[in-house]
Amino acid sequence: MLLRVENIHKSYGAVEILKGVSFEMAPGQSKVIMGPSGTGKSTLLRCVNHLSPPDQGRIFVEGEELTAKNLNTMRQKVAFVFQDFNLFTHLRTVENVAIGPRKLRGFSKSAALDLAYKELDRVGLSDRADAYPAELSGGQQQRASIARALAMEPKLILFDEPTSALDPELTGEVVSVMNKLASEGMTMLVVSHEIGFARKAADEVIFMEGGKIIEQGPPSQLFEAPQQDRTRAFLNVIEHGGDA
Amino acid sequence: MIFETLISQMPYLAHGLAVAIGLLVCLLSLGLVLGLILAILEVYGHWSLRLACVAFERVFRGIPAIVLLLLFYYGVTDYIDMGSFTAAVLALGLRSAAYQSQIFRGAFLSVPIGQMMAARAMGMNKLQAIRDIVLPQALRMSIGPWTNEFSSELKATSLAYVIGVVELTRQAKYIISNTQGNILIVFGVVALMYFVVNRAGNWALYRLENRLALPGFEHRGDA
Amino acid sequence: MSAWLDFAMEHLPYVLEGLPTTLGLWISAMAIGAVLGLALAWARIYGNRPIYAIATVYVEIFRGTPMLVQMLFIYLGLPEIGITFDPLTAAIIAIGLNTAAYQAEYLRGAVRSVPAGQMTAARALGMGKFQAFTTIILPQALRRVIPQWSNEAILELKYTSIAYAIGVTEITARAEKIGYETFQFFEVFLLIAAIYVVMTSVVAQLLQLLEKKVAVPGL
């Protein structure tokens, strides 16, 4: 297994957000985590690379346990794409993509830039390489941040609601980049309500509520024939455009 | 007559100005390095370090520059041998560090938390993230308030007069004693020299700020 | 440490005899600065061209040159043209004129931060420009300026020590005198430093209380 998540618990103060979550991912798999807001999906994602260290439970990447000691090397294998992009404000787009290889992977400056241009090309942003983040649209910023993740040549990319800070007309460009990555065999764990992406690209959908996994399975099964009432109720809400 | 005196004394004033600027550069450099360290410890350090930094700041901002100068020149030289120039650099430099750390701390805190998070998520350690991601942004934002600190320390160099550093104001005093008069004109010229250096420094820093400004974060007018 | 405490207790009374001079100098200078600063701020906001220009030149000169030079100019220079002051008066004038320039700038910023609609509404009621300024704009601006004004007041309290350079026997001068009598310079300047830290902390606390007291919801 590429990723093994074992019995994760996490509380903020007195509130228990995650109540024992476990799952596994094989190389090349894509999984989408869905569920009502406030249900711990983003917290779970942050626990996977210890942006919020779990209170209890263990994370294994390629069989090696994630600890405080190997944190920084492990994070280079597990890239993270943020809801609000978090591109580095003071760096041009291409420098944003190059900084990881340059500073963390020991690339020379020119090799890092070459790789950065290649990854920008992959997300269709070559023509904006010299722009600063503030000069990009939201969709472009998110694609640039995906390129930044790709430049680490990670084993796995975590996506934390990558389209929810975007205007509806800009989500398409990001989703199509994600579709492309999935079809190229990138391993992806995605918190998102993009049903289109889940149907097309996900191998499995995980439905979470109240800090627990309620149901998981291939998208065809989960969307067409959900076993649990709560899954059905949730899908009903998002498919009819309600606020989940 | 007055102008002849002024022209004949100009080399002394020029030398005094050079000493004043030398003092300014030294004290601002000391303040910059120490102020940055204090700010980083205050924002990212353990609480005990934070407490020590805050105490340092409070003390050095609470004591008048003149008292610090006297304390370092008359007081500390009882224990450590140093000249008046060195005493002035230490006294004013440590005080400037306290003020500069406030500027840098504000700048660090105004860098959105997501920048640090994205750097850490990529696998950078805390030090790398501070150095490569947060610091370049914070320094840019510091230039504006730092310009005020520059002005205020330029003027503070004149206080080194009281411990006998032969800077611009002390030279003026000597000229007045030696030439028996010309007090208004000499102090007028000296004031003008401070004024011009201040303006030139402000202008240069303003240029720097604009040159380093990022798209979307340009200077908000009102120089 | 205890040796220092004994030393401090022995000489504290003599140093503190200078406290009325320090505080008197501070309060008088701040008062001059407040009145003159208000006039300068008015001139910089509402004045016609020549008045604006004069006020601007004043502010630039006093903010662009060291206070010590200004003080020496007044104390040593003005007697050349027949205007003579004793050291304390010269110090009060110098610090007062200096802080006026800073207070004017803070006040001007505060006045400009009062929404334009306030002036329009006052004029719509039939108030004259000056009346609208004093009854509507100024009370709001003064509340907004308190934090900056507090900083300025604390800064000036420390700057009163500069008067020592022209021979005013305030607390710093008294400390130096003890230094020369006992040759315990470090001990005595440490004492005076502690006195300033205590004074500035007390003043900061008092001014914070004032700020809370005059606070208006939503301002």
mmCIF file of N, CA and C in Angstrom, chain C residues 85-176:
data_model
loop_
_atom_site.group_PDB
_atom_site.id
_atom_site.type_symbol
_atom_site.label_atom_id
_atom_site.label_comp_id
_atom_site.label_asym_id
_atom_site.label_seq_id
_atom_site.Cartn_x
_atom_site.Cartn_y
_atom_site.Cartn_z
ATOM 1 N N PHE C 85 16.960 83.478 26.828
ATOM 2 C CA PHE C 85 16.125 82.685 27.740
ATOM 3 C C PHE C 85 17.011 82.017 28.775
ATOM 4 N N ASP C 86 16.410 81.740 29.946
ATOM 5 C CA ASP C 86 17.127 80.884 30.877
ATOM 6 C C ASP C 86 17.011 79.452 30.340
ATOM 7 N N PRO C 87 17.875 78.531 30.807
ATOM 8 C CA PRO C 87 17.895 77.181 30.229
ATOM 9 C C PRO C 87 16.527 76.495 30.252
ATOM 10 N N LEU C 88 15.813 76.571 31.378
ATOM 11 C CA LEU C 88 14.540 75.860 31.469
ATOM 12 C C LEU C 88 13.539 76.377 30.434
ATOM 13 N N THR C 89 13.437 77.722 30.318
ATOM 14 C CA THR C 89 12.504 78.296 29.336
ATOM 15 C C THR C 89 12.902 77.879 27.921
ATOM 16 N N ALA C 90 14.201 77.955 27.638
ATOM 17 C CA ALA C 90 14.664 77.557 26.299
ATOM 18 C C ALA C 90 14.290 76.104 26.019
ATOM 19 N N ALA C 91 14.446 75.238 27.037
ATOM 20 C CA ALA C 91 14.126 73.823 26.849
ATOM 21 C C ALA C 91 12.628 73.639 26.609
ATOM 22 N N ILE C 92 11.806 74.344 27.397
ATOM 23 C CA ILE C 92 10.346 74.233 27.215
ATOM 24 C C ILE C 92 9.967 74.650 25.799
ATOM 25 N N ILE C 93 10.524 75.790 25.355
ATOM 26 C CA ILE C 93 10.189 76.273 24.012
ATOM 27 C C ILE C 93 10.643 75.276 22.951
ATOM 28 N N ALA C 94 11.877 74.803 23.078
ATOM 29 C CA ALA C 94 12.409 73.896 22.058
ATOM 30 C C ALA C 94 11.578 72.611 21.980
ATOM 31 N N ILE C 95 11.337 71.988 23.128
ATOM 32 C CA ILE C 95 10.578 70.727 23.094
ATOM 33 C C ILE C 95 9.149 70.995 22.637
ATOM 34 N N GLY C 96 8.570 72.120 23.085
ATOM 35 C CA GLY C 96 7.196 72.473 22.701
ATOM 36 C C GLY C 96 7.070 72.676 21.197
ATOM 37 N N LEU C 97 7.997 73.457 20.614
ATOM 38 C CA LEU C 97 7.936 73.704 19.173
ATOM 39 C C LEU C 97 8.147 72.403 18.398
ATOM 40 N N ASN C 98 9.028 71.563 18.909
ATOM 41 C CA ASN C 98 9.317 70.292 18.235
ATOM 42 C C ASN C 98 8.105 69.364 18.252
ATOM 43 N N THR C 99 7.530 69.171 19.447
ATOM 44 C CA THR C 99 6.398 68.233 19.531
ATOM 45 C C THR C 99 5.179 68.769 18.794
ATOM 46 N N ALA C 100 5.077 70.116 18.666
ATOM 47 C CA ALA C 100 3.952 70.689 17.921
ATOM 48 C C ALA C 100 3.912 70.140 16.497
ATOM 49 N N ALA C 101 5.092 70.026 15.883
ATOM 50 C CA ALA C 101 5.145 69.541 14.503
ATOM 51 C C ALA C 101 4.622 68.107 14.416
ATOM 52 N N TYR C 102 5.020 67.271 15.381
ATOM 53 C CA TYR C 102 4.557 65.878 15.369
ATOM 54 C C TYR C 102 3.065 65.793 15.697
ATOM 55 N N GLN C 103 2.655 66.529 16.722
ATOM 56 C CA GLN C 103 1.242 66.484 17.110
ATOM 57 C C GLN C 103 0.355 66.957 15.956
ATOM 58 N N ALA C 104 0.830 67.967 15.217
ATOM 59 C CA ALA C 104 0.058 68.460 14.075
ATOM 60 C C ALA C 104 -0.161 67.346 13.053
ATOM 61 N N GLU C 105 0.885 66.576 12.786
ATOM 62 C CA GLU C 105 0.766 65.525 11.790
ATOM 63 C C GLU C 105 -0.178 64.409 12.234
ATOM 64 N N TYR C 106 -0.093 64.037 13.510
ATOM 65 C CA TYR C 106 -1.005 62.995 14.004
ATOM 66 C C TYR C 106 -2.451 63.483 13.926
ATOM 67 N N LEU C 107 -2.640 64.734 14.328
ATOM 68 C CA LEU C 107 -3.986 65.300 14.339
ATOM 69 C C LEU C 107 -4.539 65.410 12.917
ATOM 70 N N ARG C 108 -3.666 65.825 12.016
ATOM 71 C CA ARG C 108 -4.095 65.951 10.624
ATOM 72 C C ARG C 108 -4.554 64.587 10.083
ATOM 73 N N GLY C 109 -3.776 63.562 10.382
ATOM 74 C CA GLY C 109 -4.163 62.219 9.954
ATOM 75 C C GLY C 109 -5.503 61.821 10.543
ATOM 76 N N ALA C 110 -5.699 62.147 11.828
ATOM 77 C CA ALA C 110 -6.948 61.781 12.500
ATOM 78 C C ALA C 110 -8.129 62.528 11.895
ATOM 79 N N VAL C 111 -7.934 63.827 11.614
ATOM 80 C CA VAL C 111 -9.026 64.615 11.030
ATOM 81 C C VAL C 111 -9.391 64.057 9.658
ATOM 82 N N ARG C 112 -8.365 63.689 8.895
ATOM 83 C CA ARG C 112 -8.637 63.154 7.558
ATOM 84 C C ARG C 112 -9.322 61.799 7.615
ATOM 85 N N SER C 113 -9.175 61.099 8.746
ATOM 86 C CA SER C 113 -9.812 59.783 8.833
ATOM 87 C C SER C 113 -11.278 59.876 9.264
ATOM 88 N N VAL C 114 -11.722 61.091 9.656
ATOM 89 C CA VAL C 114 -13.146 61.257 9.941
ATOM 90 C C VAL C 114 -13.876 61.309 8.600
ATOM 91 N N PRO C 115 -14.901 60.459 8.420
ATOM 92 C CA PRO C 115 -15.561 60.400 7.109
ATOM 93 C C PRO C 115 -16.065 61.773 6.647
ATOM 94 N N ALA C 116 -15.944 62.027 5.343
ATOM 95 C CA ALA C 116 -16.318 63.322 4.785
ATOM 96 C C ALA C 116 -17.785 63.634 5.052
ATOM 97 N N GLY C 117 -18.613 62.605 5.143
ATOM 98 C CA GLY C 117 -20.042 62.792 5.379
ATOM 99 C C GLY C 117 -20.341 63.560 6.664
ATOM 100 N N GLN C 118 -19.426 63.456 7.646
ATOM 101 C CA GLN C 118 -19.644 64.156 8.918
ATOM 102 C C GLN C 118 -19.644 65.669 8.710
ATOM 103 N N MET C 119 -18.675 66.142 7.934
ATOM 104 C CA MET C 119 -18.599 67.569 7.631
ATOM 105 C C MET C 119 -19.811 67.993 6.807
ATOM 106 N N THR C 120 -20.137 67.199 5.801
ATOM 107 C CA THR C 120 -21.277 67.523 4.938
ATOM 108 C C THR C 120 -22.555 67.634 5.762
ATOM 109 N N ALA C 121 -22.748 66.656 6.665
ATOM 110 C CA ALA C 121 -23.963 66.661 7.481
ATOM 111 C C ALA C 121 -24.010 67.890 8.378
ATOM 112 N N ALA C 122 -22.840 68.261 8.944
ATOM 113 C CA ALA C 122 -22.802 69.433 9.827
ATOM 114 C C ALA C 122 -23.104 70.701 9.036
ATOM 115 N N ARG C 123 -22.521 70.797 7.839
ATOM 116 C CA ARG C 123 -22.778 71.976 7.003
ATOM 117 C C ARG C 123 -24.247 72.015 6.584
ATOM 118 N N ALA C 124 -24.828 70.845 6.333
ATOM 119 C CA ALA C 124 -26.234 70.782 5.917
ATOM 120 C C ALA C 124 -27.151 71.291 7.022
ATOM 121 N N LEU C 125 -26.686 71.124 8.286
ATOM 122 C CA LEU C 125 -27.482 71.638 9.401
ATOM 123 C C LEU C 125 -27.430 73.153 9.481
ATOM 124 N N GLY C 126 -26.484 73.744 8.757
ATOM 125 C CA GLY C 126 -26.340 75.187 8.777
ATOM 126 C C GLY C 126 -25.134 75.667 9.566
ATOM 127 N N MET C 127 -24.250 74.750 9.961
ATOM 128 C CA MET C 127 -23.043 75.164 10.691
ATOM 129 C C MET C 127 -22.038 75.771 9.720
ATOM 130 N N GLY C 128 -21.252 76.726 10.224
ATOM 131 C CA GLY C 128 -20.133 77.255 9.443
ATOM 132 C C GLY C 128 -19.004 76.241 9.443
ATOM 133 N N LYS C 129 -17.997 76.476 8.598
ATOM 134 C CA LYS C 129 -16.896 75.529 8.469
ATOM 135 C C LYS C 129 -16.141 75.375 9.793
ATOM 136 N N PHE C 130 -15.861 76.523 10.444
ATOM 137 C CA PHE C 130 -15.085 76.481 11.683
ATOM 138 C C PHE C 130 -15.889 75.815 12.788
ATOM 139 N N GLN C 131 -17.189 76.190 12.845
ATOM 140 C CA GLN C 131 -18.053 75.605 13.876
ATOM 141 C C GLN C 131 -18.188 74.091 13.677
ATOM 142 N N ALA C 132 -18.367 73.696 12.425
ATOM 143 C CA ALA C 132 -18.473 72.260 12.136
ATOM 144 C C ALA C 132 -17.190 71.548 12.548
ATOM 145 N N PHE C 133 -16.056 72.211 12.314
ATOM 146 C CA PHE C 133 -14.772 71.611 12.688
ATOM 147 C C PHE C 133 -14.681 71.424 14.204
ATOM 148 N N THR C 134 -14.994 72.486 14.953
ATOM 149 C CA THR C 134 -14.794 72.405 16.408
ATOM 150 C C THR C 134 -15.829 71.518 17.091
ATOM 151 N N THR C 135 -17.071 71.519 16.608
ATOM 152 C CA THR C 135 -18.102 70.769 17.336
ATOM 153 C C THR C 135 -18.297 69.341 16.827
ATOM 154 N N ILE C 136 -18.013 69.106 15.562
ATOM 155 C CA ILE C 136 -18.284 67.773 15.002
ATOM 156 C C ILE C 136 -16.997 67.003 14.683
ATOM 157 N N ILE C 137 -16.115 67.598 13.910
ATOM 158 C CA ILE C 137 -14.931 66.867 13.435
ATOM 159 C C ILE C 137 -13.922 66.676 14.563
ATOM 160 N N LEU C 138 -13.591 67.776 15.252
ATOM 161 C CA LEU C 138 -12.515 67.718 16.235
ATOM 162 C C LEU C 138 -12.759 66.697 17.353
ATOM 163 N N PRO C 139 -13.969 66.673 17.945
ATOM 164 C CA PRO C 139 -14.165 65.681 19.013
ATOM 165 C C PRO C 139 -13.921 64.244 18.539
ATOM 166 N N GLN C 140 -14.283 63.942 17.302
ATOM 167 C CA GLN C 140 -14.040 62.598 16.774
ATOM 168 C C GLN C 140 -12.556 62.385 16.505
ATOM 169 N N ALA C 141 -11.937 63.420 15.919
ATOM 170 C CA ALA C 141 -10.512 63.300 15.588
ATOM 171 C C ALA C 141 -9.681 63.140 16.859
ATOM 172 N N LEU C 142 -10.032 63.873 17.898
ATOM 173 C CA LEU C 142 -9.251 63.810 19.140
ATOM 174 C C LEU C 142 -9.294 62.407 19.723
ATOM 175 N N ARG C 143 -10.473 61.776 19.681
ATOM 176 C CA ARG C 143 -10.555 60.405 20.193
ATOM 177 C C ARG C 143 -9.681 59.467 19.368
ATOM 178 N N ARG C 144 -9.697 59.659 18.061
ATOM 179 C CA ARG C 144 -8.887 58.788 17.210
ATOM 180 C C ARG C 144 -7.394 58.996 17.409
ATOM 181 N N VAL C 145 -7.001 60.204 17.808
ATOM 182 C CA VAL C 145 -5.571 60.517 17.867
ATOM 183 C C VAL C 145 -4.949 60.078 19.191
ATOM 184 N N ILE C 146 -5.780 59.685 20.148
ATOM 185 C CA ILE C 146 -5.244 59.398 21.486
ATOM 186 C C ILE C 146 -4.098 58.372 21.503
ATOM 187 N N PRO C 147 -4.224 57.235 20.799
ATOM 188 C CA PRO C 147 -3.105 56.287 20.859
ATOM 189 C C PRO C 147 -1.774 56.894 20.391
ATOM 190 N N GLN C 148 -1.811 57.606 19.270
ATOM 191 C CA GLN C 148 -0.585 58.221 18.759
ATOM 192 C C GLN C 148 -0.112 59.335 19.686
ATOM 193 N N TRP C 149 -1.081 60.076 20.208
ATOM 194 C CA TRP C 149 -0.729 61.176 21.101
ATOM 195 C C TRP C 149 -0.078 60.612 22.361
ATOM 196 N N SER C 150 -0.549 59.473 22.826
ATOM 197 C CA SER C 150 0.042 58.849 24.008
ATOM 198 C C SER C 150 1.494 58.470 23.737
ATOM 199 N N ASN C 151 1.735 57.881 22.575
ATOM 200 C CA ASN C 151 3.118 57.549 22.203
ATOM 201 C C ASN C 151 3.995 58.784 22.200
ATOM 202 N N GLU C 152 3.460 59.839 21.606
ATOM 203 C CA GLU C 152 4.208 61.085 21.504
ATOM 204 C C GLU C 152 4.511 61.631 22.899
ATOM 205 N N ALA C 153 3.530 61.585 23.792
ATOM 206 C CA ALA C 153 3.716 62.110 25.150
ATOM 207 C C ALA C 153 4.832 61.335 25.865
ATOM 208 N N ILE C 154 4.843 60.008 25.676
ATOM 209 C CA ILE C 154 5.869 59.194 26.344
ATOM 210 C C ILE C 154 7.245 59.480 25.753
ATOM 211 N N LEU C 155 7.269 59.628 24.415
ATOM 212 C CA LEU C 155 8.524 59.983 23.747
ATOM 213 C C LEU C 155 9.068 61.305 24.293
ATOM 214 N N GLU C 156 8.183 62.284 24.448
ATOM 215 C CA GLU C 156 8.625 63.603 24.901
ATOM 216 C C GLU C 156 9.076 63.569 26.352
ATOM 217 N N LEU C 157 8.430 62.714 27.140
ATOM 218 C CA LEU C 157 8.863 62.579 28.534
ATOM 219 C C LEU C 157 10.332 62.145 28.565
ATOM 220 N N LYS C 158 10.688 61.226 27.662
ATOM 221 C CA LYS C 158 12.088 60.793 27.609
ATOM 222 C C LYS C 158 12.978 61.899 27.038
ATOM 223 N N TYR C 159 12.432 62.672 26.087
ATOM 224 C CA TYR C 159 13.232 63.736 25.467
ATOM 225 C C TYR C 159 13.534 64.884 26.427
ATOM 226 N N THR C 160 12.767 65.009 27.514
ATOM 227 C CA THR C 160 13.079 66.101 28.451
ATOM 228 C C THR C 160 14.514 65.969 28.948
ATOM 229 N N SER C 161 15.065 64.744 28.894
ATOM 230 C CA SER C 161 16.441 64.557 29.359
ATOM 231 C C SER C 161 17.445 65.330 28.503
ATOM 232 N N ILE C 162 17.032 65.686 27.274
ATOM 233 C CA ILE C 162 17.950 66.437 26.408
ATOM 234 C C ILE C 162 18.244 67.817 27.010
ATOM 235 N N ALA C 163 17.312 68.336 27.807
ATOM 236 C CA ALA C 163 17.492 69.652 28.433
ATOM 237 C C ALA C 163 18.746 69.674 29.306
ATOM 238 N N TYR C 164 19.165 68.501 29.743
ATOM 239 C CA TYR C 164 20.409 68.365 30.510
ATOM 240 C C TYR C 164 21.588 68.970 29.750
ATOM 241 N N ALA C 165 21.546 68.855 28.406
ATOM 242 C CA ALA C 165 22.660 69.321 27.582
ATOM 243 C C ALA C 165 22.825 70.838 27.615
ATOM 244 N N ILE C 166 21.765 71.578 27.968
ATOM 245 C CA ILE C 166 21.938 73.030 28.075
ATOM 246 C C ILE C 166 21.899 73.471 29.538
ATOM 247 N N GLY C 167 22.065 72.526 30.449
ATOM 248 C CA GLY C 167 22.258 72.889 31.843
ATOM 249 C C GLY C 167 21.002 72.997 32.695
ATOM 250 N N VAL C 168 19.884 72.412 32.253
ATOM 251 C CA VAL C 168 18.701 72.375 33.114
ATOM 252 C C VAL C 168 18.933 71.279 34.160
ATOM 253 N N THR C 169 18.721 71.608 35.430
ATOM 254 C CA THR C 169 19.003 70.582 36.449
ATOM 255 C C THR C 169 17.777 69.716 36.695
ATOM 256 N N GLU C 170 17.406 68.958 35.650
ATOM 257 C CA GLU C 170 16.357 67.961 35.830
ATOM 258 C C GLU C 170 17.004 66.678 36.336
ATOM 259 N N ILE C 171 16.305 65.558 36.299
ATOM 260 C CA ILE C 171 16.820 64.377 37.002
ATOM 261 C C ILE C 171 18.111 63.820 36.390
ATOM 262 N N THR C 172 18.242 63.887 35.061
ATOM 263 C CA THR C 172 19.467 63.344 34.456
ATOM 264 C C THR C 172 20.690 64.148 34.888
ATOM 265 N N ALA C 173 20.556 65.464 34.910
ATOM 266 C CA ALA C 173 21.663 66.326 35.325
ATOM 267 C C ALA C 173 22.048 66.042 36.773
ATOM 268 N N ARG C 174 21.026 65.840 37.605
ATOM 269 C CA ARG C 174 21.311 65.537 39.013
ATOM 270 C C ARG C 174 22.034 64.202 39.146
ATOM 271 N N ALA C 175 21.634 63.244 38.302
ATOM 272 C CA ALA C 175 22.299 61.938 38.341
ATOM 273 C C ALA C 175 23.773 62.088 37.968
ATOM 274 N N GLU C 176 24.032 62.883 36.931
ATOM 275 C CA GLU C 176 25.421 63.054 36.515
ATOM 276 C C GLU C 176 26.250 63.683 37.631
#
